[in-house]
Coordinates of C-alpha atoms in Angstrom, one line a residue:
M1 CA 7.6 1.7 11.1
H2 CA 5.6 -0.3 8.6
I3 CA 7.4 -2.4 6.0
G4 CA 6.1 -3.4 2.6
V5 CA 7.1 -4.4 -1.0
D6 CA 6.6 -2.6 -4.3
S7 CA 6.8 -4.3 -7.7
F8 CA 7.1 -3.0 -11.2
V9 CA 6.2 -6.5 -12.5
S10 CA 9.2 -6.8 -14.8
E11 CA 9.6 -9.5 -17.4
V12 CA 11.9 -12.2 -16.0
T13 CA 14.4 -14.7 -17.2
D14 CA 15.1 -17.4 -14.6
P15 CA 18.9 -17.2 -14.2
K16 CA 19.2 -20.8 -13.1
T17 CA 17.4 -22.3 -16.2
D18 CA 17.4 -19.4 -18.8
H19 CA 13.6 -20.0 -18.9
V20 CA 11.9 -16.8 -20.1
V21 CA 8.9 -16.3 -17.9
G22 CA 5.9 -15.4 -20.1
P23 CA 3.3 -12.8 -19.2
V24 CA 0.7 -15.3 -18.0
E25 CA 3.1 -17.1 -15.8
R26 CA 4.6 -13.8 -14.5
M27 CA 1.2 -12.6 -13.4
A28 CA 0.6 -15.9 -11.6
H29 CA 3.9 -15.5 -9.9
L30 CA 3.1 -11.9 -8.9
L31 CA -0.2 -12.9 -7.2
E32 CA 1.7 -15.7 -5.3
E33 CA 4.2 -13.1 -4.2
I34 CA 1.4 -10.8 -2.9
A35 CA -0.3 -13.6 -1.1
L36 CA 2.9 -14.6 0.6
A37 CA 3.5 -11.0 1.7
D38 CA 0.1 -11.0 3.3
Q39 CA 0.8 -14.3 5.0
V40 CA 4.1 -13.3 6.5
G41 CA 2.6 -10.1 8.0
L42 CA 4.0 -7.4 5.7
Y43 CA 2.1 -4.1 5.9
S44 CA 1.7 -3.2 2.2
F45 CA 2.2 -4.3 -1.4
G46 CA 2.4 -1.6 -4.1
I47 CA 2.2 -2.0 -7.9
G48 CA 3.8 0.5 -10.2
E49 CA 2.7 1.8 -13.6
H50 CA 4.8 1.7 -16.7
H51 CA 4.0 1.7 -20.4
R52 CA 7.2 -0.1 -21.6
A53 CA 7.8 -3.6 -23.1
E54 CA 9.8 -4.8 -20.1
Y55 CA 7.1 -4.3 -17.5
Y56 CA 3.6 -5.8 -17.2
D57 CA 2.1 -3.1 -14.9
S58 CA 0.4 -0.7 -17.3
A59 CA -3.0 -1.4 -15.6
P60 CA -2.2 -1.6 -11.9
Q61 CA -5.8 -1.2 -10.9
V62 CA -6.6 -4.6 -12.5
I63 CA -3.7 -6.3 -10.7
L64 CA -4.7 -4.7 -7.4
A65 CA -8.3 -6.0 -7.8
A66 CA -7.0 -9.5 -8.3
A67 CA -4.8 -9.2 -5.3
A68 CA -7.5 -7.7 -3.1
A69 CA -9.7 -10.7 -3.8
R70 CA -7.1 -13.2 -2.5
T71 CA -5.6 -11.4 0.5
E72 CA -7.0 -10.6 3.9
R73 CA -4.9 -8.1 5.9
I74 CA -2.2 -6.4 3.7
R75 CA -2.7 -2.9 2.4
L76 CA -2.6 -2.6 -1.4
G77 CA -1.7 0.4 -3.4
S78 CA -0.2 2.2 -6.4
A79 CA 3.6 2.7 -6.6
V80 CA 2.9 5.2 -8.2
K81 CA -0.2 5.9 -10.2
V82 CA 0.8 8.3 -13.1
L83 CA -1.9 10.8 -12.4
S84 CA -0.7 13.3 -15.0
A85 CA -1.6 10.9 -17.8
D86 CA -5.0 9.8 -16.5
D87 CA -8.5 11.2 -15.8
P88 CA -8.8 11.9 -12.0
V89 CA -12.5 11.0 -12.1
R90 CA -11.7 7.5 -13.4
V91 CA -8.8 7.2 -11.1
F92 CA -11.0 8.0 -8.1
Q93 CA -13.7 5.6 -9.2
Q94 CA -11.3 2.8 -9.8
F95 CA -9.5 3.1 -6.5
A96 CA -12.8 3.7 -4.6
T97 CA -14.0 0.4 -6.1
L98 CA -10.8 -1.3 -5.1
D99 CA -11.3 0.0 -1.6
L100 CA -14.7 -1.7 -1.6
I101 CA -13.3 -5.0 -2.9
S102 CA -10.5 -5.0 -0.3
G103 CA -12.7 -3.9 2.6
G104 CA -10.8 -0.6 3.1
R105 CA -7.2 -1.6 2.5
I106 CA -6.2 0.7 -0.4
D107 CA -3.6 3.5 -0.6
L108 CA -3.5 5.7 -3.7
V109 CA 0.0 7.0 -4.3
V110 CA 0.0 9.5 -7.2
G111 CA 2.9 11.0 -9.0
R112 CA 4.3 12.1 -12.4
G113 CA 6.3 9.0 -13.0
S114 CA 10.0 8.7 -13.8
F115 CA 9.4 7.6 -17.4
T116 CA 7.7 9.7 -20.1
E117 CA 6.1 7.0 -22.4
A118 CA 2.6 7.7 -21.0
F119 CA 2.6 11.3 -22.4
P120 CA 2.7 10.5 -26.1
L121 CA 0.7 7.3 -25.6
F122 CA -2.3 9.4 -24.3
G123 CA -1.8 12.4 -26.5
L124 CA -0.3 14.7 -23.8
D125 CA 2.3 17.4 -24.2
L126 CA 5.4 16.8 -22.1
G127 CA 5.8 20.5 -21.8
D128 CA 2.7 20.4 -19.5
Y129 CA 4.4 17.9 -17.2
D130 CA 4.0 19.8 -14.0
A131 CA 0.8 21.7 -14.8
L132 CA -1.0 18.5 -15.6
F133 CA -0.1 16.9 -12.3
E134 CA -0.9 20.0 -10.2
E135 CA -4.4 20.4 -11.8
K136 CA -5.3 16.8 -11.7
L137 CA -4.2 16.4 -8.1
E138 CA -6.4 19.4 -7.2
L139 CA -9.4 17.7 -8.9
L140 CA -8.6 14.3 -7.3
L141 CA -8.6 15.8 -3.8
Q142 CA -11.9 17.5 -4.5
L143 CA -13.4 14.3 -5.7
R144 CA -12.3 12.5 -2.6
D145 CA -13.7 15.2 -0.2
E146 CA -17.0 16.0 -2.0
A147 CA -19.6 13.5 -3.3
E148 CA -20.9 16.3 -5.6
V149 CA -18.3 18.2 -7.5
T150 CA -18.3 21.5 -9.4
W151 CA -14.8 22.2 -10.9
S152 CA -13.2 23.6 -14.0
G153 CA -9.6 23.6 -15.4
R154 CA -7.4 23.5 -18.5
F155 CA -7.0 19.8 -19.3
R156 CA -10.5 18.2 -19.0
P157 CA -14.1 19.3 -19.4
P158 CA -15.7 21.0 -16.3
L159 CA -17.9 19.3 -13.8
V160 CA -21.1 21.0 -12.6
H161 CA -22.8 19.6 -9.6
Q162 CA -21.7 16.2 -10.7
G163 CA -21.9 13.2 -8.4
V164 CA -19.0 10.8 -8.6
F165 CA -19.5 7.2 -7.4
P166 CA -18.9 4.8 -5.7
R167 CA -17.6 6.2 -2.5
P168 CA -14.8 4.3 -0.8
V169 CA -14.9 2.4 2.5
Q170 CA -12.2 4.7 3.9
D171 CA -13.2 8.3 4.6
P172 CA -11.1 9.9 3.4
L173 CA -9.4 7.5 0.9
P174 CA -5.7 7.8 1.7
I175 CA -3.9 9.7 -1.1
W176 CA -0.1 10.0 -0.9
V177 CA 2.2 12.1 -3.2
G178 CA 5.1 10.3 -4.7
V179 CA 8.1 12.5 -5.2
G180 CA 11.7 12.4 -6.5
G181 CA 14.1 15.2 -5.7
T182 CA 12.3 18.4 -6.7
P183 CA 11.9 20.8 -3.8
Q184 CA 8.7 22.2 -5.2
S185 CA 7.1 18.7 -5.0
F186 CA 8.0 18.4 -1.3
V187 CA 6.6 21.8 -0.5
R188 CA 3.4 21.1 -2.4
A189 CA 2.7 17.9 -0.5
G190 CA 3.4 19.7 2.8
L191 CA 1.1 22.6 2.0
L192 CA -1.7 20.2 1.1
G193 CA -1.1 18.1 4.2
L194 CA -0.7 14.9 2.2
P195 CA 1.5 12.0 3.2
L196 CA 4.8 11.8 1.2
M197 CA 6.3 8.8 -0.5
V198 CA 10.0 9.6 -1.5
A199 CA 11.5 7.5 -4.3
I200 CA 15.2 7.0 -3.6
I201 CA 17.0 5.2 -6.5
G202 CA 20.5 6.6 -6.2
G203 CA 22.9 8.7 -4.1
E204 CA 22.7 8.6 -0.3
P205 CA 19.3 8.6 1.4
R206 CA 20.5 11.0 4.1
Q207 CA 20.7 13.7 1.3
F208 CA 16.9 13.8 1.3
A209 CA 16.8 15.0 4.9
P210 CA 16.7 18.7 4.0
L211 CA 13.9 18.1 1.5
I212 CA 11.9 16.0 4.0
D213 CA 12.4 18.8 6.6
L214 CA 11.2 21.3 4.0
Y215 CA 8.0 19.2 3.6
R216 CA 7.4 19.1 7.3
R217 CA 8.0 22.9 7.6
A218 CA 5.6 23.6 4.7
G219 CA 3.0 21.4 6.4
A220 CA 3.4 23.1 9.7
H221 CA 3.2 26.5 8.1
A222 CA -0.1 25.5 6.5
G223 CA -1.4 24.5 9.9
H224 CA -1.4 20.7 9.4
P225 CA -0.8 18.6 12.6
P226 CA 2.5 16.5 12.6
E227 CA 0.6 13.2 12.5
R228 CA -0.8 14.1 9.1
L229 CA 2.7 14.6 7.6
Q230 CA 3.7 11.0 7.2
V231 CA 6.8 10.1 5.3
G232 CA 7.4 6.9 3.4
L233 CA 10.5 5.7 1.4
H234 CA 10.4 3.7 -1.8
V235 CA 13.8 2.1 -2.2
F236 CA 15.4 -0.7 -4.2
G237 CA 16.3 -3.7 -2.0
Y238 CA 16.5 -7.4 -1.4
V239 CA 16.9 -9.6 1.7
G240 CA 19.0 -12.8 1.5
E241 CA 20.4 -15.4 3.8
S242 CA 23.7 -13.4 3.9
T243 CA 24.8 -10.1 2.5
Q244 CA 27.1 -11.8 0.0
A245 CA 24.4 -14.1 -1.2
A246 CA 22.0 -11.2 -1.6
A247 CA 24.5 -9.3 -3.6
D248 CA 25.3 -12.2 -5.9
T249 CA 21.6 -12.9 -6.4
I250 CA 20.6 -9.4 -7.3
Y251 CA 23.6 -7.9 -9.1
P252 CA 23.1 -9.5 -12.6
G253 CA 19.5 -8.2 -12.9
W254 CA 20.4 -4.8 -11.4
H255 CA 23.2 -4.5 -14.0
K256 CA 20.8 -5.4 -16.8
M257 CA 18.1 -3.0 -15.6
F258 CA 20.3 0.0 -15.1
S259 CA 22.2 -0.6 -18.3
T260 CA 19.0 -0.1 -20.2
V261 CA 18.2 3.1 -18.3
S262 CA 21.7 4.4 -18.7
R263 CA 21.7 3.9 -22.5
E264 CA 18.4 5.7 -22.8
R265 CA 19.4 8.7 -20.6
G266 CA 23.0 9.1 -21.6
F267 CA 24.5 8.0 -18.3
A268 CA 27.7 6.0 -17.8
P269 CA 27.1 2.2 -17.8
P270 CA 26.7 0.7 -14.3
S271 CA 29.5 -1.3 -12.8
R272 CA 30.0 -3.7 -9.9
P273 CA 31.9 -1.1 -7.8
Q274 CA 29.0 1.3 -8.3
F275 CA 26.6 -1.5 -7.2
D276 CA 28.7 -2.2 -4.1
A277 CA 28.8 1.4 -3.1
T278 CA 25.0 1.8 -3.7
A279 CA 24.4 -1.3 -1.5
G280 CA 26.8 -0.1 1.2
P281 CA 26.0 1.4 4.6
D282 CA 25.2 4.9 3.2
G283 CA 23.9 3.9 -0.2
A284 CA 20.4 3.9 -1.6
F285 CA 20.1 0.1 -2.1
F286 CA 18.7 -1.7 1.0
M287 CA 20.3 -5.1 0.5
G288 CA 21.8 -7.8 2.7
D289 CA 20.9 -10.3 5.4
P290 CA 18.0 -9.4 7.7
Q291 CA 20.0 -7.8 10.4
T292 CA 22.0 -5.7 7.9
V293 CA 18.8 -4.5 6.2
A294 CA 17.1 -3.7 9.6
D295 CA 20.2 -1.8 10.8
K296 CA 20.2 0.3 7.7
I297 CA 16.5 1.0 7.9
R298 CA 17.0 2.2 11.5
R299 CA 20.0 4.4 10.6
I300 CA 18.4 6.0 7.6
A301 CA 15.1 6.7 9.5
E302 CA 17.1 8.5 12.1
Q303 CA 19.1 10.5 9.5
V304 CA 16.0 11.8 7.8
G305 CA 14.1 12.6 11.0
G306 CA 11.7 9.7 11.1
V307 CA 10.0 7.4 8.6
D308 CA 6.5 5.9 8.9
R309 CA 6.7 3.5 6.0
L310 CA 9.4 1.8 3.9
S311 CA 8.7 -0.2 0.7
L312 CA 11.4 -2.4 -0.9
Q313 CA 11.1 -2.5 -4.7
M314 CA 12.4 -5.9 -5.6
T315 CA 11.7 -5.8 -9.3
N316 CA 14.6 -7.6 -11.1
P317 CA 14.6 -9.1 -14.6
L318 CA 17.0 -11.9 -13.5
L319 CA 15.6 -12.9 -10.2
A320 CA 14.2 -16.4 -9.9
H321 CA 10.7 -16.6 -8.5
D322 CA 11.8 -18.8 -5.6
D323 CA 14.5 -16.3 -4.6
L324 CA 12.0 -13.5 -4.7
L325 CA 9.6 -15.5 -2.5
R326 CA 12.4 -16.1 0.0
G327 CA 13.3 -12.4 0.0
I328 CA 9.6 -11.5 0.8
E329 CA 9.5 -14.2 3.5
L330 CA 12.7 -12.9 5.2
L331 CA 11.5 -9.3 5.0
G332 CA 8.2 -10.1 6.7
T333 CA 9.4 -12.6 9.3
E334 CA 12.8 -11.2 10.2
V335 CA 13.3 -7.6 9.1
A336 CA 9.9 -6.1 9.9
P337 CA 9.9 -7.3 13.6
L338 CA 13.3 -5.7 14.0
V339 CA 12.1 -2.2 13.0
A340 CA 8.6 -2.3 14.3
D341 CA 9.4 0.1 17.1
V342 CA 11.3 2.6 15.0

C-alpha cells in the first residue's frame, strides 16, 4: 500500500502562541511540508480545491507547480479537482503541463466536491450537479486519450478536429474519480475502469465495503482487469508520539473545523465523545502513535477488500507548523514501512 498526505491548506492560528499565520507564511509552510513528505519517502501529496475564506487552495494547479519544481520523487495531485466547475480542456492542459514540470509525477483526482461555493462563483446551476460532472468527465477522458478531439455536449461549445496540447509525460495521464457515498458514483467509476478515491469523513470505514465491492463488480462486468480497478482512501488523520498526545494536539482544531460545517449544514455541534469515537478502532479518523495508525490501516484495508493507496488529510486550523511537520515525518518514516506489504 502507498501512503501519502492530502492538504486543504487551511488558515492556521498557532495554538502555542496565538499567532495568526498569514497567507504568504502559510504557503511557505505548505511547500516546506511537501518537501519534507518527499524527503521522508511518502508516496504522494495532494492539494484540495475550495472557494472559501478559511482555505487557500482555490488554485491547486499553481501550488502543485511550485511543489513539482522543488521535489524529486513524490507523486503530486489534486484532492480533489472540482471538475464540475471547470473547463475540461483547461484542466487537461494544466495537469499535462504539471506532468511535464514534475517529470511524470502527477495524478489527477476529479470529483464534484463536498462544498457548493464553486457553482454560483462560476455561474453554474446547482441543479446540474451530476450532469455537469458526467459530461465533463466524458470530455476529459477523450482529451486524455486523443490528441485531436471532436466532441459536443450541453455545457460548453463543441470541439471539431481540435488539437489539445501539451501532451503529458505519462501516457495515459492517471485520472482518478473521487467519490463520497453515492452508489451511482462507484458504479460509474467501475464501468469506466478508472481508479477510485473514496473520501471517508465520518461513520465507520468498513461501511464502505459494499460500495467498493459494487465498484469492482461494475468494473469486472465492463471487462476491465482487476489491476486497473485501484482503490484509494482519503481520510482525516494525524500521527503523534503517543495516541493521547495526538488526540490532544488535534482535537481543538477538529472541533473548530467541524463546528463551522455543522452550523452551515444544520448538524448537531461536535463533541469530545464524538471525536474519541471517530478516532477509535472502528472510526473514520486515523489518529494515534505510528503503530496504532498502522494497525488501523491494515484492519480497514482488510475490511474493504484491499486498498492500494491511503492519504491522510491533516488540515487543521489549530495545528502548529512544527507539529504538522512531525506528523508527516512519523507517517513517512514509521507508519509507511509498517504497511508497505499490505
